[in-house]
Short mmCIF file of C-alpha atoms in Angstrom, two decimals:
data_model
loop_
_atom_site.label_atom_id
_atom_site.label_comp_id
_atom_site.label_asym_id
_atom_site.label_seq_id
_atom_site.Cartn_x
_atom_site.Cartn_y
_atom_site.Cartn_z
CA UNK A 1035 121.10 45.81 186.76
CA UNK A 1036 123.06 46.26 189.91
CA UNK A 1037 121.51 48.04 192.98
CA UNK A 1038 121.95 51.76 192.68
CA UNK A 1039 123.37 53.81 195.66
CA UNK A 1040 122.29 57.26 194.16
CA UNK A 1041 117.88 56.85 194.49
CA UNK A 1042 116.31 59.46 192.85
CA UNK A 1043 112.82 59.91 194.65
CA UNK A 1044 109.29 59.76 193.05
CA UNK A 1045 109.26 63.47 192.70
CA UNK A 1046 111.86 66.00 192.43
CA UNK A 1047 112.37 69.71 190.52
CA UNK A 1048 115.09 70.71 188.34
CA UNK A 1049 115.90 74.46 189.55
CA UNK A 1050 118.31 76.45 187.71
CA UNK A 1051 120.55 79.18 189.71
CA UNK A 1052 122.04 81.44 187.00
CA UNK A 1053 123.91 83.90 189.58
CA UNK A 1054 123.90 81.04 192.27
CA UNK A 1055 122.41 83.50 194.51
CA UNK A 1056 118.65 82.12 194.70
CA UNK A 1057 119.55 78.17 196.33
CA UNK A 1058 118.07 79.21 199.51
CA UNK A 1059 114.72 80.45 198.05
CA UNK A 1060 114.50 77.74 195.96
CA UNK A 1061 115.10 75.16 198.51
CA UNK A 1062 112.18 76.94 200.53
CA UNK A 1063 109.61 76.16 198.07
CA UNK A 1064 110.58 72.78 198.58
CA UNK A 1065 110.60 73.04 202.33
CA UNK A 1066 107.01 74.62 201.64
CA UNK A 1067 106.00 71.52 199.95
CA UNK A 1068 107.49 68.56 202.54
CA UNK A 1069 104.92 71.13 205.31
CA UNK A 1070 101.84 70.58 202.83
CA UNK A 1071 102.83 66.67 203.36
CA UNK A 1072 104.65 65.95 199.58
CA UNK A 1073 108.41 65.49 199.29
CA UNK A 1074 109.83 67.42 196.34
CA UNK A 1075 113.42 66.95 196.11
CA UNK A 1076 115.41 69.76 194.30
CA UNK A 1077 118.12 69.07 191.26
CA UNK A 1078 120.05 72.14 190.73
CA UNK A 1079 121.03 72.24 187.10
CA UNK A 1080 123.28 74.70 185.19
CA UNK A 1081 124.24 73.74 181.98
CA UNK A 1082 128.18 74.39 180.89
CA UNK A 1083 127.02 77.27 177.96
CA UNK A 1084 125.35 79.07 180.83
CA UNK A 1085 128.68 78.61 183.12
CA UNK A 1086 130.24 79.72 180.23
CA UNK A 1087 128.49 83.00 179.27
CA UNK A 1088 128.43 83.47 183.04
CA UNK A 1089 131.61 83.26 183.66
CA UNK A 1090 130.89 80.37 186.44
CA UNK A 1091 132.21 77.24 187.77
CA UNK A 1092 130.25 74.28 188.85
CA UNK A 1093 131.59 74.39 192.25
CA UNK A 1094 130.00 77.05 192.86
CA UNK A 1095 126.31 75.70 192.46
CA UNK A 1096 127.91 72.92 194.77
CA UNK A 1097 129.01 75.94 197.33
CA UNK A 1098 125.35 77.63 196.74
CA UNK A 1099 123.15 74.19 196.98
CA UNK A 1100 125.08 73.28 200.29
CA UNK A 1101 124.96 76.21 202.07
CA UNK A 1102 121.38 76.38 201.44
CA UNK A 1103 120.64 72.75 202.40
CA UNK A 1104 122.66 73.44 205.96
CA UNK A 1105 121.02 76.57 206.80
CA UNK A 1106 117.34 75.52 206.23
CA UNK A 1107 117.83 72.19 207.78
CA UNK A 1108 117.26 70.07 204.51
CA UNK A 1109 117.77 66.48 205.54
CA UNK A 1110 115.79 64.81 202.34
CA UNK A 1111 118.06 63.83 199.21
CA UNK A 1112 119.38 67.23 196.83
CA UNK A 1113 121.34 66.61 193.84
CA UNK A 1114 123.43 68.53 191.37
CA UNK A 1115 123.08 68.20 187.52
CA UNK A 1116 125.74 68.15 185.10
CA UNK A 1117 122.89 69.59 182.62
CA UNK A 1118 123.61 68.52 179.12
CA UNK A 1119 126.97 67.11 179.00
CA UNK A 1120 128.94 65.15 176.78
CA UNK A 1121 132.71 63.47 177.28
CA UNK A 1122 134.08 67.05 175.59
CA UNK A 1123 132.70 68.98 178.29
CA UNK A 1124 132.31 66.68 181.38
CA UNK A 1125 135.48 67.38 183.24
CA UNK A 1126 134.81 70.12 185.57
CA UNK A 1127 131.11 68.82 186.31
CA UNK A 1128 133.00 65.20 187.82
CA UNK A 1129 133.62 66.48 191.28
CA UNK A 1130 130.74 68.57 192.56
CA UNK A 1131 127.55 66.88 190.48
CA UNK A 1132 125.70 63.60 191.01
CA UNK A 1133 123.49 63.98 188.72
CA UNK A 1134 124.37 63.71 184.65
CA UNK A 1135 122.04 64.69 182.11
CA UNK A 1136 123.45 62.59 178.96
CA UNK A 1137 123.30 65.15 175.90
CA UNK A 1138 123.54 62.84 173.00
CA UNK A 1139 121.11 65.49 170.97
CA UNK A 1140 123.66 65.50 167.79
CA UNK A 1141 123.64 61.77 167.38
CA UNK A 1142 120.07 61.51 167.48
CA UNK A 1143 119.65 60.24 163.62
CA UNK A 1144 122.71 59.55 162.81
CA UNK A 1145 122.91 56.23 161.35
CA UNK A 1146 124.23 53.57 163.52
CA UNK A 1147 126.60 50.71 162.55
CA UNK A 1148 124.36 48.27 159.83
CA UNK A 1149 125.85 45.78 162.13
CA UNK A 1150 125.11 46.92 165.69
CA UNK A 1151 121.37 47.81 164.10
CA UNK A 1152 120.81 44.02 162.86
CA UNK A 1153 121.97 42.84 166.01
CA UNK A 1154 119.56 44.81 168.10
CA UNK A 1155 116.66 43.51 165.86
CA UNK A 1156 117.64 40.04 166.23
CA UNK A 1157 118.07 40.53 170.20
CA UNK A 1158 114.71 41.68 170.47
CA UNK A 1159 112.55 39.30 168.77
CA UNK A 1160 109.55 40.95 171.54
CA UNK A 1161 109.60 44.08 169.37
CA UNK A 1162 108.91 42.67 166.15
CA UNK A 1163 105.17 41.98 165.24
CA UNK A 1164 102.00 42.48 167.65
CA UNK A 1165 103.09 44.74 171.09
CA UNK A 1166 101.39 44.85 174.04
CA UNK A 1167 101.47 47.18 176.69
CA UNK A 1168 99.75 47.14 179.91
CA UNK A 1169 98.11 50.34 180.77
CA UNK A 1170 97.24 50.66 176.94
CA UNK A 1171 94.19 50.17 175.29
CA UNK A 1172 95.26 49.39 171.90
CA UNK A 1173 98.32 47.03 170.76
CA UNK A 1174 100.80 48.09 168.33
CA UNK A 1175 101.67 46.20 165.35
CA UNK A 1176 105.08 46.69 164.27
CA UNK A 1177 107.61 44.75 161.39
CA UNK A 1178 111.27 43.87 161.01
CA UNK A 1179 111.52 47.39 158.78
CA UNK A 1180 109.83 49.22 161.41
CA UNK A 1181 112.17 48.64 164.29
CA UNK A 1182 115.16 48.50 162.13
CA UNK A 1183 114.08 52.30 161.10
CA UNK A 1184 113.96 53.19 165.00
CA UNK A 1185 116.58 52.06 165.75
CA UNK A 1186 118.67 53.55 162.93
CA UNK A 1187 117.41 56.91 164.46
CA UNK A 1188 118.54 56.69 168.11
CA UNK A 1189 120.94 53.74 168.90
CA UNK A 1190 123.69 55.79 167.53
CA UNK A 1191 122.81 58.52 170.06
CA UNK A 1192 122.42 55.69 172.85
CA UNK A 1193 125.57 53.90 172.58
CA UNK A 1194 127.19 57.39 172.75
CA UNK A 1195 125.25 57.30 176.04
CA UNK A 1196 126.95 54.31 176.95
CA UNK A 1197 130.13 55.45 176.41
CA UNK A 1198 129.55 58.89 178.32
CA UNK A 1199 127.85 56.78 181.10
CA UNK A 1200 131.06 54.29 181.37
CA UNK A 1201 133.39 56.91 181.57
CA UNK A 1202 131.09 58.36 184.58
CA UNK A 1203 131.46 54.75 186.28
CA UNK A 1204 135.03 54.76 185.57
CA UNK A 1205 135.63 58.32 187.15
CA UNK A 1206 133.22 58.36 190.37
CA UNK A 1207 132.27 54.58 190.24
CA UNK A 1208 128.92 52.70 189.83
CA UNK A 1209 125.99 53.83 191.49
CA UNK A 1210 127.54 57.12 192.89
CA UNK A 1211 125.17 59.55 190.96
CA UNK A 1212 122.17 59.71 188.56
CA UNK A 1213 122.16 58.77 184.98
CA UNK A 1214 119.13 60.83 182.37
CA UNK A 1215 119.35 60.30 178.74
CA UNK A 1216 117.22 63.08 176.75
CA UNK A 1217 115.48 62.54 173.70
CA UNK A 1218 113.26 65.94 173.24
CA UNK A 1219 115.70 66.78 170.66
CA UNK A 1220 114.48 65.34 168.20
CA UNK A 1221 111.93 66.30 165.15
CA UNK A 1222 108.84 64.66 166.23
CA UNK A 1223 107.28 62.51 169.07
CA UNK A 1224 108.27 59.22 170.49
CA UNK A 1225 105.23 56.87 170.10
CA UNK A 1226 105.41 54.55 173.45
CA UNK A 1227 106.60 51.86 171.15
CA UNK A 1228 109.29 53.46 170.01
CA UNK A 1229 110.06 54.58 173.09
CA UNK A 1230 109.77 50.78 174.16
CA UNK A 1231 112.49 50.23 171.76
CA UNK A 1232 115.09 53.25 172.74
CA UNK A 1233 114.29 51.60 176.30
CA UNK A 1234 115.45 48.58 175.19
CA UNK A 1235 118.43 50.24 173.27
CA UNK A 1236 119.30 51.52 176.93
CA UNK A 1237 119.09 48.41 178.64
CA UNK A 1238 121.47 46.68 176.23
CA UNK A 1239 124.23 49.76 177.07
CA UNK A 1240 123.50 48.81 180.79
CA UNK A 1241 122.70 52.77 181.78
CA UNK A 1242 120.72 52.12 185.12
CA UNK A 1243 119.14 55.95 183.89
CA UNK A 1244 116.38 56.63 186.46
CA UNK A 1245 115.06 59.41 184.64
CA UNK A 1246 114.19 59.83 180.27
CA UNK A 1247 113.15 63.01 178.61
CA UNK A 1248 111.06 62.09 175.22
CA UNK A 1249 109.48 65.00 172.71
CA UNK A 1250 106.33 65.35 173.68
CA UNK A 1251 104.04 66.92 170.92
CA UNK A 1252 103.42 70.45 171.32
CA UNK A 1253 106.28 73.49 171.74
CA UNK A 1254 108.15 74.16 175.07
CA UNK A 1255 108.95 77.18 174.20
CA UNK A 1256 111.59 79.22 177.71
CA UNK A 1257 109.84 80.63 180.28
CA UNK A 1258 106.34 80.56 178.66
CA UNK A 1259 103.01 78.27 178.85
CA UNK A 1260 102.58 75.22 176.70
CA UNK A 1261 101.84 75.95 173.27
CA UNK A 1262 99.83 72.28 171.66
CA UNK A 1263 96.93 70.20 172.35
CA UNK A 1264 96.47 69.33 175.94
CA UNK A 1265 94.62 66.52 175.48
CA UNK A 1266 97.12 64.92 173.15
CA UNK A 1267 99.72 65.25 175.97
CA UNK A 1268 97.91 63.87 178.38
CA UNK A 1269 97.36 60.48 176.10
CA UNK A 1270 100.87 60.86 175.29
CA UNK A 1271 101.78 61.24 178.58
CA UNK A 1272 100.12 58.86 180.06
CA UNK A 1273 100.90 56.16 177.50
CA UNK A 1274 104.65 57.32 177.86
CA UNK A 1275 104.18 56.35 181.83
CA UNK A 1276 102.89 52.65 180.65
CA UNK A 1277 105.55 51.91 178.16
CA UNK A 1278 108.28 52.99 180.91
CA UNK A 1279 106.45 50.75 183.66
CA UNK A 1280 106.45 47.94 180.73
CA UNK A 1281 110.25 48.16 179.58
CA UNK A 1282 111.62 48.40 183.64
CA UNK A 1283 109.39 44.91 184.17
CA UNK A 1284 111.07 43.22 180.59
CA UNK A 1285 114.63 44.87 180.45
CA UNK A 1286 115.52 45.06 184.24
CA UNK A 1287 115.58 49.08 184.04
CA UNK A 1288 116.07 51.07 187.83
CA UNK A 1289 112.54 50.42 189.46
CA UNK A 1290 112.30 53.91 190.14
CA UNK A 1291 112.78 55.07 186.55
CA UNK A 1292 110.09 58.11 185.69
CA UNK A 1293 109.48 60.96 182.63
CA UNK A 1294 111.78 63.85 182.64
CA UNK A 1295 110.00 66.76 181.34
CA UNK A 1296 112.19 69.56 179.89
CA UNK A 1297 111.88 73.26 179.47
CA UNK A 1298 109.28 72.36 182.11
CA UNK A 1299 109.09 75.31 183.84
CA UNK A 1300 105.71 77.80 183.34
CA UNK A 1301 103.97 75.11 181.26
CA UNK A 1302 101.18 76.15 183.47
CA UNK A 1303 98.38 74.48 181.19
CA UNK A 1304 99.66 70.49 181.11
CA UNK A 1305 99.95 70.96 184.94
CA UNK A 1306 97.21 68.79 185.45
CA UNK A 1307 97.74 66.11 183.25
CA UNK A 1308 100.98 65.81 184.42
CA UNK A 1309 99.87 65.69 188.10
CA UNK A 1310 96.66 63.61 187.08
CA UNK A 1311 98.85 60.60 185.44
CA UNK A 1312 100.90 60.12 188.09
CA UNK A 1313 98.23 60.15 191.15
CA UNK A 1314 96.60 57.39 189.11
CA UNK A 1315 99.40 55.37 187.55
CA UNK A 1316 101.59 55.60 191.06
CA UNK A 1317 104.74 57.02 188.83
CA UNK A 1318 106.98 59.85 189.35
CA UNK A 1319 107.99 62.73 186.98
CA UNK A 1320 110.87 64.72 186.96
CA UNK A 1321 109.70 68.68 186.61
CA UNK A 1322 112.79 70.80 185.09
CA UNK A 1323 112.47 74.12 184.99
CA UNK A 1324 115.65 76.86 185.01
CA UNK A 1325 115.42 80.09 183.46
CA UNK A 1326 111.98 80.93 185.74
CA UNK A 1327 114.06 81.70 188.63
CA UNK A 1328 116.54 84.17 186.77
CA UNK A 1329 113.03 85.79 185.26
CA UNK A 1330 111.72 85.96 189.31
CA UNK A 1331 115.15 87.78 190.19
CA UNK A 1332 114.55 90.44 187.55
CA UNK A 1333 110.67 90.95 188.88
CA UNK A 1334 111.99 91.07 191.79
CA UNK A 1335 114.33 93.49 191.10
CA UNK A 1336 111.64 95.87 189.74
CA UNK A 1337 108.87 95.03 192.38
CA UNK A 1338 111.61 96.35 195.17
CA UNK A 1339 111.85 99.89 192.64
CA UNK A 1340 114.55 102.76 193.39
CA UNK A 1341 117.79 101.20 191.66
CA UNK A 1342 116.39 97.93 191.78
CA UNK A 1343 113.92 98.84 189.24
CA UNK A 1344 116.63 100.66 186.96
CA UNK A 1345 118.53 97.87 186.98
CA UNK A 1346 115.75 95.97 185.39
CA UNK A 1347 114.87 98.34 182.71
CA UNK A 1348 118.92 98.37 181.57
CA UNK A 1349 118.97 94.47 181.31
CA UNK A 1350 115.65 94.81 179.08
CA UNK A 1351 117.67 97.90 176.97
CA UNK A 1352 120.47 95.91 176.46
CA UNK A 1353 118.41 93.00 175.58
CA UNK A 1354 116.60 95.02 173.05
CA UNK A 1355 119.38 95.95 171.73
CA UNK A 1356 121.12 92.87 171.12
CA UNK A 1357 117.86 90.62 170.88
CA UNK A 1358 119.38 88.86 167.40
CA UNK A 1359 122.34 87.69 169.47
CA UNK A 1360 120.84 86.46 172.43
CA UNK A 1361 118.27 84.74 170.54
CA UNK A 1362 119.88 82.74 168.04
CA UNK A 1363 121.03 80.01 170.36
CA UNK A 1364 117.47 79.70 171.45
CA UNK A 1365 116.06 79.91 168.54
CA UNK A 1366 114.03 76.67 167.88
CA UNK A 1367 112.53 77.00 172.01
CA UNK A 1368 111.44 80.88 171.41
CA UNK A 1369 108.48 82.78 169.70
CA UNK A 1370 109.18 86.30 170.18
CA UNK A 1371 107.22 88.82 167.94
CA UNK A 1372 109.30 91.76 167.40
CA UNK A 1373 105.94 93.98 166.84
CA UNK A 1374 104.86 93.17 170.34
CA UNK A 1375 108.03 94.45 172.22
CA UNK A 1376 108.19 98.01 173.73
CA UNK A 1377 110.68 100.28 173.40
CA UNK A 1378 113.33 100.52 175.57
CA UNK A 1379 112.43 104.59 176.23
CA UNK A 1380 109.03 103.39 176.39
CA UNK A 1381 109.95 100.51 179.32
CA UNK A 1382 112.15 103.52 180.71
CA UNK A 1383 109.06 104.99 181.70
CA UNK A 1384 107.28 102.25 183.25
CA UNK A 1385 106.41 102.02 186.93
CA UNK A 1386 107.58 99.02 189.22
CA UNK A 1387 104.09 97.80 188.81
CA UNK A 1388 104.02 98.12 185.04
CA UNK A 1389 107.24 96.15 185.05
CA UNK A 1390 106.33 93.37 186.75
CA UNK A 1391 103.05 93.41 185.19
CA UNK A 1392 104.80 92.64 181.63
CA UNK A 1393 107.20 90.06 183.08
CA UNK A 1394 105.18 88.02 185.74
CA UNK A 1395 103.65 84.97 183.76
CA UNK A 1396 100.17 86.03 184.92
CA UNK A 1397 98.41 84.93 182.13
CA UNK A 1398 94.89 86.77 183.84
CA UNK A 1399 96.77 89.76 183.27
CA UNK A 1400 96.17 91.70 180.15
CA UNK A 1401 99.64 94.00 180.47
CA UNK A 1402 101.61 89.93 180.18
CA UNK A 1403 104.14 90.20 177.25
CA UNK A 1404 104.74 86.67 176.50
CA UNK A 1405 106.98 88.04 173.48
CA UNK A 1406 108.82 90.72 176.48
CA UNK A 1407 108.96 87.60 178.53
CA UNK A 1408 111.21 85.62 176.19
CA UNK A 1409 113.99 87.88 175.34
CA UNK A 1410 113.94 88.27 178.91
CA UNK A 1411 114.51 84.76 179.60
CA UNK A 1412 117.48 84.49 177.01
CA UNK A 1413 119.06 88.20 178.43
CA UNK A 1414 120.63 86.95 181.28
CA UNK A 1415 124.14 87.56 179.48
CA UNK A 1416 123.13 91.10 179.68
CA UNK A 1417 122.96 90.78 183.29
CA UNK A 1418 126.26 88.23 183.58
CA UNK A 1419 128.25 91.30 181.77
CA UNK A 1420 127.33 93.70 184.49
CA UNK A 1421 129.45 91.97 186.80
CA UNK A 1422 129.19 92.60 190.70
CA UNK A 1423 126.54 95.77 190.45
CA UNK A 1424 124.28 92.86 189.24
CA UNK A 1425 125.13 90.52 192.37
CA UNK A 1426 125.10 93.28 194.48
CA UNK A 1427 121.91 94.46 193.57
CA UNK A 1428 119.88 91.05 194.22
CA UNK A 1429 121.79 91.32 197.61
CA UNK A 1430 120.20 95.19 198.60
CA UNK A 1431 117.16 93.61 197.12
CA UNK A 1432 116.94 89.96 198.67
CA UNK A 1433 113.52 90.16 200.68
CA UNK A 1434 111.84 91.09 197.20
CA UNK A 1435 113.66 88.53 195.12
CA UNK A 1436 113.23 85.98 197.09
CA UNK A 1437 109.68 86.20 198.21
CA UNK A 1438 109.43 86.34 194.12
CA UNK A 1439 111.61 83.15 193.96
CA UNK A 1440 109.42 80.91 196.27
CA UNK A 1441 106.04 82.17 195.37
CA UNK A 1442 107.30 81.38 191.87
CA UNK A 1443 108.34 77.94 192.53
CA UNK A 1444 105.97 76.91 194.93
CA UNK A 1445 102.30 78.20 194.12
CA UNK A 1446 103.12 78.66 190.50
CA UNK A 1447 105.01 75.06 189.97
CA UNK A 1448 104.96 72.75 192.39
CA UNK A 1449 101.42 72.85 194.13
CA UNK A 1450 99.82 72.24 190.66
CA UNK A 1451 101.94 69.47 189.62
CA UNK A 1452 103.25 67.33 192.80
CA UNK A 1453 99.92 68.75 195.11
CA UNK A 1454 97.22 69.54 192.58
#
C-alpha cells in the first residue's frame, strides 16, 4: 500500500466535546501524560446525530481543538474524527476532519454479490483449511463453507468501505487523513480468524485503515464499567492484537495498524488487560471514549453549587421526564433500571456533594447510580435545548469543570491504560 502522510501514533484517545467548550481540558490530560513520559495523542470525535441534536457544525470542533492545541503549546500530532460517517452524511465533515470513522454498521450481513464472495474465496486460498497465527497457541481449522459464510457477513459492509474511502481520496487526496472501519456492530464476536478474513476483505478494497474496531464479547454499555468476563477479553484481546500483526505482515496493511476500542470510555475493569497486551505485544490501541466528558461538565456543574448546581438538577428533571425519548436511540448500549432512579423532587433536594456522589463513576462509592448515570449520559439534548444559559454556565463555572474534565481523563483513563 502506498506510504501514508497522515501517521496515527501507537497511542492516542478519542475525546468527545459535546458543547466544544472542554478541548482545552481535555488536551491537558494529554499534556499530563507526555510529563509522566507517554505520548497520548487526542482524536476529537463528534458524531453528525450529536451535531445534529446540538445544533453544531464540525468546524467548530476544528475552531475548539485548535485553539486549544495553540494555547497549551501542543506540538505532537491531534486529529479530528468524522465519527461514524457514511457518503449520505460526509459532506460537511470533508474540510475540518482528518480522521474518518467508516460507519458501514447497516451492511454488516447483508449478503454480498455470490460473485464478488466466490472470488474472495478463490483469492485467498491461505484462508481455507489449517491457519496459523503467530502469537497464538492453537491453529484454526477452517473450510471452503466456512469462509464463504464470513465473508457473506461483512464484505458487503467492506466494499461499502471502499467506496466511502475512495470518495475520501478523491475529495482530500491519498494519505491526507486517517481511515477506521468499525465492526462492533455486529451480533456477536469476531474470532481472530475471522477477523483475519475481514482483514483480508480490507486489503483487497486497498483502505490503508490504521485503526479497526471488532465486538469484543461483553456489553459497552455509555458512560459505565464493562459489563462481561474479563478474562475472556483479555484472550480475545490479545489474540485480536496477533491476528492484526499477522494480516499487516501477509496483506501489506499500514504498519502502524492497532484495535480501536469503542464506547471505551469508563470501562474501568478491562483497563489492565488492555494496557497489559500492548506492553507485551509492542502494539497500540486506540481508547475512544465521548460522552465521559459531557458527564464531567455536569459534575462539575454541581461540585461548583449556587446556580451551577441548579442547573444540574434541571438537566436530570428534564431527563426524567423524557427518559423514553432520549433513550431509545441508545437503546442496545444502555441498562437503566427505572426502579433505581430518584425522583426529580427527590434530586431537587440533594446537596452538591450528593450530586456528584450519584454521578461520579466512583464505583467505591455506595451513593454511585450506575442506572442515574446513564440517562445522564444520553440527556445531553436536555442541556443542547437550553441554549446559551447552558454555555454560559460552564463558562461562570470553568475552574470546577475543568479540574473535573482532566482528573476524569487523566487519572481515571489514561494512567490505567497507556501508564498502568
Amino acid at each position: 500500500m502506498n506510504e501514508l502522510i497522515k501517521q496515527l501514533p501507537r497511542f492516542s484517545i478519542g475525546v468527545g466535546d459535546r458543547f466544544a467548550h472542554q478541548a482545552k481540558s481535555q488536551l491537558a490530560a494529554c499534556v499530563q501524560a507526555k510529563s509522566a513520559g507517554i505520548e497520548v495523542v487526542p482524536v476529537w470525535n463528534k458524531s453528525n446525530r450529536e451535531h445534529n441534536i446540538i445544533g453544531s457544525d464540525p468546524a467548530q470542533t476544528r475552531k475548539a481543538a485548535d485553539a486549544a492545541v495553540k494555547e497549551l503549546g501542543w506540538t505532537a500530532p491531534f486529529y479530528l474524527d468524522a465519527d461514524h460517517i457514511n457518503l449520505t452524511t460526509v459532506e460537511r465533515f470533508l474540510a475540518p476532519c482528518d480522521f474518518f470513522t467508516l460507519d458501514v454498521a447497516e451492511m454488516i450481513g447483508k449478503p454480498a454479490d455470490p460473485a464478488d464472495v466466490k472470488a474472495f474465496v478463490s483469492r485467498h486460498p491461505e484462508l481455507v483449511g489449517t491457519v496459523t497465527i503467530p502469537g497464538i497457541t492453537e491453529p484454526f481449522h477452517t473450510d471452503e463453507a466456512f469462509v464463504t459464510s464470513i465473508a457473506n457477513k461483512f464484505l458487503a459492509a467492506v466494499q461499502d468501505a471502499g467506496r466511502i474511502y475512495r470518495f475520501l481520496v478523491e475529495r482530500k487526496g491519498e494519505g491526507n487523513f486517517v481511515p477506521e472501519v468499525s465492526m462492533d456492530e455486529t451480533d456477536s464476536p469476531q474470532t481472530p480468524v475471522e477477523l483475519l478474513i475481514i482483514l483480508a476483505a480490507i486489503a483487497d478494497e486497498k483502505i490503508p485503515i490504521q485503526t479497526i474496531a471488532p465486538k469484543f464479547t461483553g456489553r459497552f454499555n455509555k458512560g459505565v464499567d464493562y459489563v462481561g468476563d474479563v478474562p475472556q477479553f483479555a484472550r480475545e484481546f490479545r489474540e485480536d492484537i496477533a491476528a492484526i500483526a499477522f494480516a499487516v505482515q501477509k496483506y501489506g496493511l499500514p504498519a502502524n495498524l492497532k484495535l480501536s476500542v469503542h464506547s471505551g470510555s469508563d470501562k474501568f475493569s478491562i483497563y489492565k488487560s488492555i494496557h497489559d497486551a500492548v506492553t507485551s505485544s509492542g502494539a497500540g490501541v486506540h481508547l475512544k471514549t465521548a460522552g465521559t466528558t459531557w458527564l464531567e461538565e455536569i459534575i462539575g456543574l454541581a461540585e461548583a453549587g449556587g446556580a451551577g448546581l441548579e442547573i444540574a438538577k434541571e438537566v436530570y428533571r428534564e431527563a426524567y421526564g423524557h427518559r423514553e425519548e432520549l433513550c431509545a436511540p441508545y437503546a442496545t448500549v444502555i441498562d437503566i433500571d427505572p426502579a433505581k432512579l430518584p425522583t426529580p423532587e427527590a434530586v431537587d433536594g440533594w446537596t452538591s456533594e450528593q450530586f456528584v456522589s450519584a454521578l461520579r463513576h466512583d464505583q467505591s462509592n455506595p451513593a454511585y447510580n450506575a442506572s442515574l448515570r446513564q440517562l445522564l449520559h444520553v440527556g445531553f439534548k436536555v442541556a443542547a435545548k437550553m441554549g446559551d444559559r447552558y454555555l454560559k454556565a460552564l463558562e461562570a463555572n470553568e475552574e470546577s469543570v475543568a479540574r473535573n474534565v482532566t482528573t476524569n481523563l487523566f487519572d481515571r483513563h489514561i494512567r490505567p491504560v497507556f501508564l498502568g
